[in-house]
């Protein structure tokens, strides 16, 4: 368990990355609001600019939680019916590997996060240095599945080398995504070839989406103790 001092330092790193991401925002942009702890800090900073300084932007959120937070600051929201592309999306990540290969979905919002990221002209990841890895897979890979197909998908994922477990909430009941699906957290395997693995997982009938975000991020803002490092592909 982190000490209070370490926890405060960790929070400061996230804040530094969020502050750097705020510098990428320009008036008139349509923004994608991501999910997770660092992205939440960014939404709060962005909201303060909107509420207190009259920044004119529009947004689409990758989760109901992020939209509620944005609305609490007066950020105006649109839909993909009204706006087919986003100028910039800021989101967190659970792991960041070379080439900006990512694992996302620790918060359970991977499907909407991937939709928003795919519609973005620029997709920027904000994270602290603890999220950097050489190979993806130490963090369990989330896979969103249709409830009916969960036993079948689980067997197929085991055949690929994973140990899948249904994600639960604190009450012990299954976690339900915003779309009414389940999540299998897949552990036990370092992913040597993320692109090949993504194809194999997506081909399993019953899989809605997986947490491998490949060739999507343009920039990662990684906060270290001394500075925010900018990583590109």
Coordinates of N, CA, C and O in Angstrom, one line a residue, residues 2-20 36-42 44-45 126-131 222-225 228:
X2 N 0.6 2.2 -0.9 CA 1.5 3.4 -0.9 C 1.3 4.3 0.3 O 0.3 4.3 0.9
X3 N 2.4 4.9 0.7 CA 2.4 5.8 1.8 C 1.7 7.0 1.4 O 1.6 7.3 0.2
X4 N 1.2 7.9 2.4 CA 0.6 9.1 2.0 C 1.5 10.0 1.2 O 1.0 10.6 0.2
X5 N 2.8 10.0 1.5 CA 3.7 10.8 0.7 C 3.7 10.3 -0.8 O 3.7 11.1 -1.7
X6 N 3.9 9.0 -0.9 CA 3.9 8.5 -2.3 C 2.6 8.7 -3.0 O 2.6 8.9 -4.2
X7 N 1.5 8.6 -2.3 CA 0.2 8.8 -2.9 C 0.0 10.2 -3.4 O -0.5 10.5 -4.5
X8 N 0.5 11.1 -2.6 CA 0.5 12.6 -3.0 C 1.3 12.8 -4.2 O 0.9 13.5 -5.2
X9 N 2.5 12.2 -4.3 CA 3.4 12.4 -5.4 C 2.8 11.8 -6.6 O 2.9 12.3 -7.7
X10 N 2.1 10.6 -6.5 CA 1.5 10.0 -7.6 C 0.3 10.9 -8.2 O 0.2 11.0 -9.4
X11 N -0.4 11.5 -7.3 CA -1.5 12.4 -7.7 C -0.9 13.6 -8.4 O -1.5 14.1 -9.4
X12 N 0.2 14.1 -7.9 CA 0.9 15.3 -8.6 C 1.3 14.9 -10.0 O 1.2 15.8 -10.9
X13 N 1.8 13.7 -10.2 CA 2.2 13.3 -11.5 C 1.0 13.3 -12.5 O 1.1 13.8 -13.6
X14 N -0.1 12.8 -12.1 CA -1.3 12.8 -12.9 C -1.7 14.2 -13.2 O -2.1 14.5 -14.3
X15 N -1.7 15.1 -12.2 CA -2.1 16.4 -12.4 C -1.2 17.1 -13.5 O -1.7 17.9 -14.3
X16 N 0.1 16.9 -13.4 CA 1.0 17.5 -14.4 C 0.7 17.1 -15.8 O 0.7 17.9 -16.7
X17 N 0.4 15.8 -16.0 CA 0.1 15.3 -17.3 C -1.3 15.9 -17.8 O -1.4 16.3 -18.9
X18 N -2.2 16.0 -16.9 CA -3.5 16.6 -17.2 C -3.3 18.1 -17.6 O -4.0 18.6 -18.6
X19 N -2.5 18.8 -16.9 CA -2.2 20.2 -17.2 C -1.6 20.4 -18.5 O -1.9 21.3 -19.3
X20 N -0.6 19.5 -18.9 CA 0.0 19.6 -20.2 C -1.0 19.3 -21.3 O -1.0 20.0 -22.3
X36 N -11.2 7.5 -16.6 CA -10.0 7.2 -15.8 C -9.6 8.4 -15.0 O -10.0 9.5 -15.2
X37 N -8.7 8.1 -14.0 CA -8.3 9.1 -13.0 C -7.6 10.3 -13.6 O -7.9 11.4 -13.3
X38 N -6.7 10.1 -14.5 CA -6.0 11.2 -15.1 C -6.8 12.0 -16.1 O -6.8 13.2 -16.1
X39 N -7.6 11.3 -16.9 CA -8.6 12.0 -17.8 C -9.6 12.8 -17.0 O -10.0 13.9 -17.4
X40 N -10.0 12.3 -15.8 CA -10.9 13.0 -15.0 C -10.3 14.3 -14.5 O -11.0 15.3 -14.5
X41 N -9.1 14.3 -14.1 CA -8.4 15.5 -13.8 C -8.4 16.5 -14.9 O -8.7 17.7 -14.7
X42 N -8.2 16.0 -16.1 CA -8.2 16.9 -17.3 C -9.6 17.5 -17.5 O -9.7 18.7 -17.9
X44 N -11.8 18.1 -15.3 CA -12.1 19.2 -14.3 C -11.3 20.4 -14.7 O -11.9 21.5 -14.6
X45 N -10.1 20.3 -15.1 CA -9.4 21.5 -15.6 C -10.1 22.2 -16.8 O -10.2 23.4 -16.8
X126 N -2.9 10.4 -21.6 CA -2.2 11.0 -20.4 C -2.1 10.0 -19.4 O -3.0 9.2 -19.1
X127 N -0.9 9.9 -18.8 CA -0.6 8.8 -17.8 C 0.6 9.2 -17.0 O 1.4 10.1 -17.4
X128 N 0.8 8.5 -15.9 CA 2.1 8.7 -15.1 C 3.0 7.6 -15.5 O 2.6 6.6 -16.2
X129 N 4.3 7.7 -15.1 CA 5.3 6.8 -15.6 C 5.1 5.3 -15.2 O 5.7 4.4 -15.8
X130 N 4.3 5.1 -14.2 CA 4.1 3.7 -13.7 C 3.3 2.9 -14.8 O 3.3 1.7 -14.8
X131 N 2.7 3.6 -15.8 CA 1.9 2.9 -16.8 C 2.8 2.4 -18.0 O 2.3 1.7 -18.9
X222 N 3.5 11.5 -20.6 CA 3.9 10.7 -19.5 C 4.5 11.6 -18.4 O 5.6 12.2 -18.7
X223 N 3.9 11.6 -17.3 CA 4.4 12.5 -16.2 C 5.4 11.7 -15.4 O 5.1 10.6 -14.9
X224 N 6.6 12.2 -15.3 CA 7.6 11.7 -14.4 C 7.8 12.6 -13.2 O 7.2 13.6 -13.1
X225 N 8.7 12.3 -12.3 CA 8.9 13.1 -11.1 C 9.4 14.5 -11.5 O 9.2 15.5 -10.8
X228 N 7.1 16.3 -17.8 CA 6.1 15.5 -18.6 C 6.8 15.2 -19.9 O 7.2 16.0 -20.7

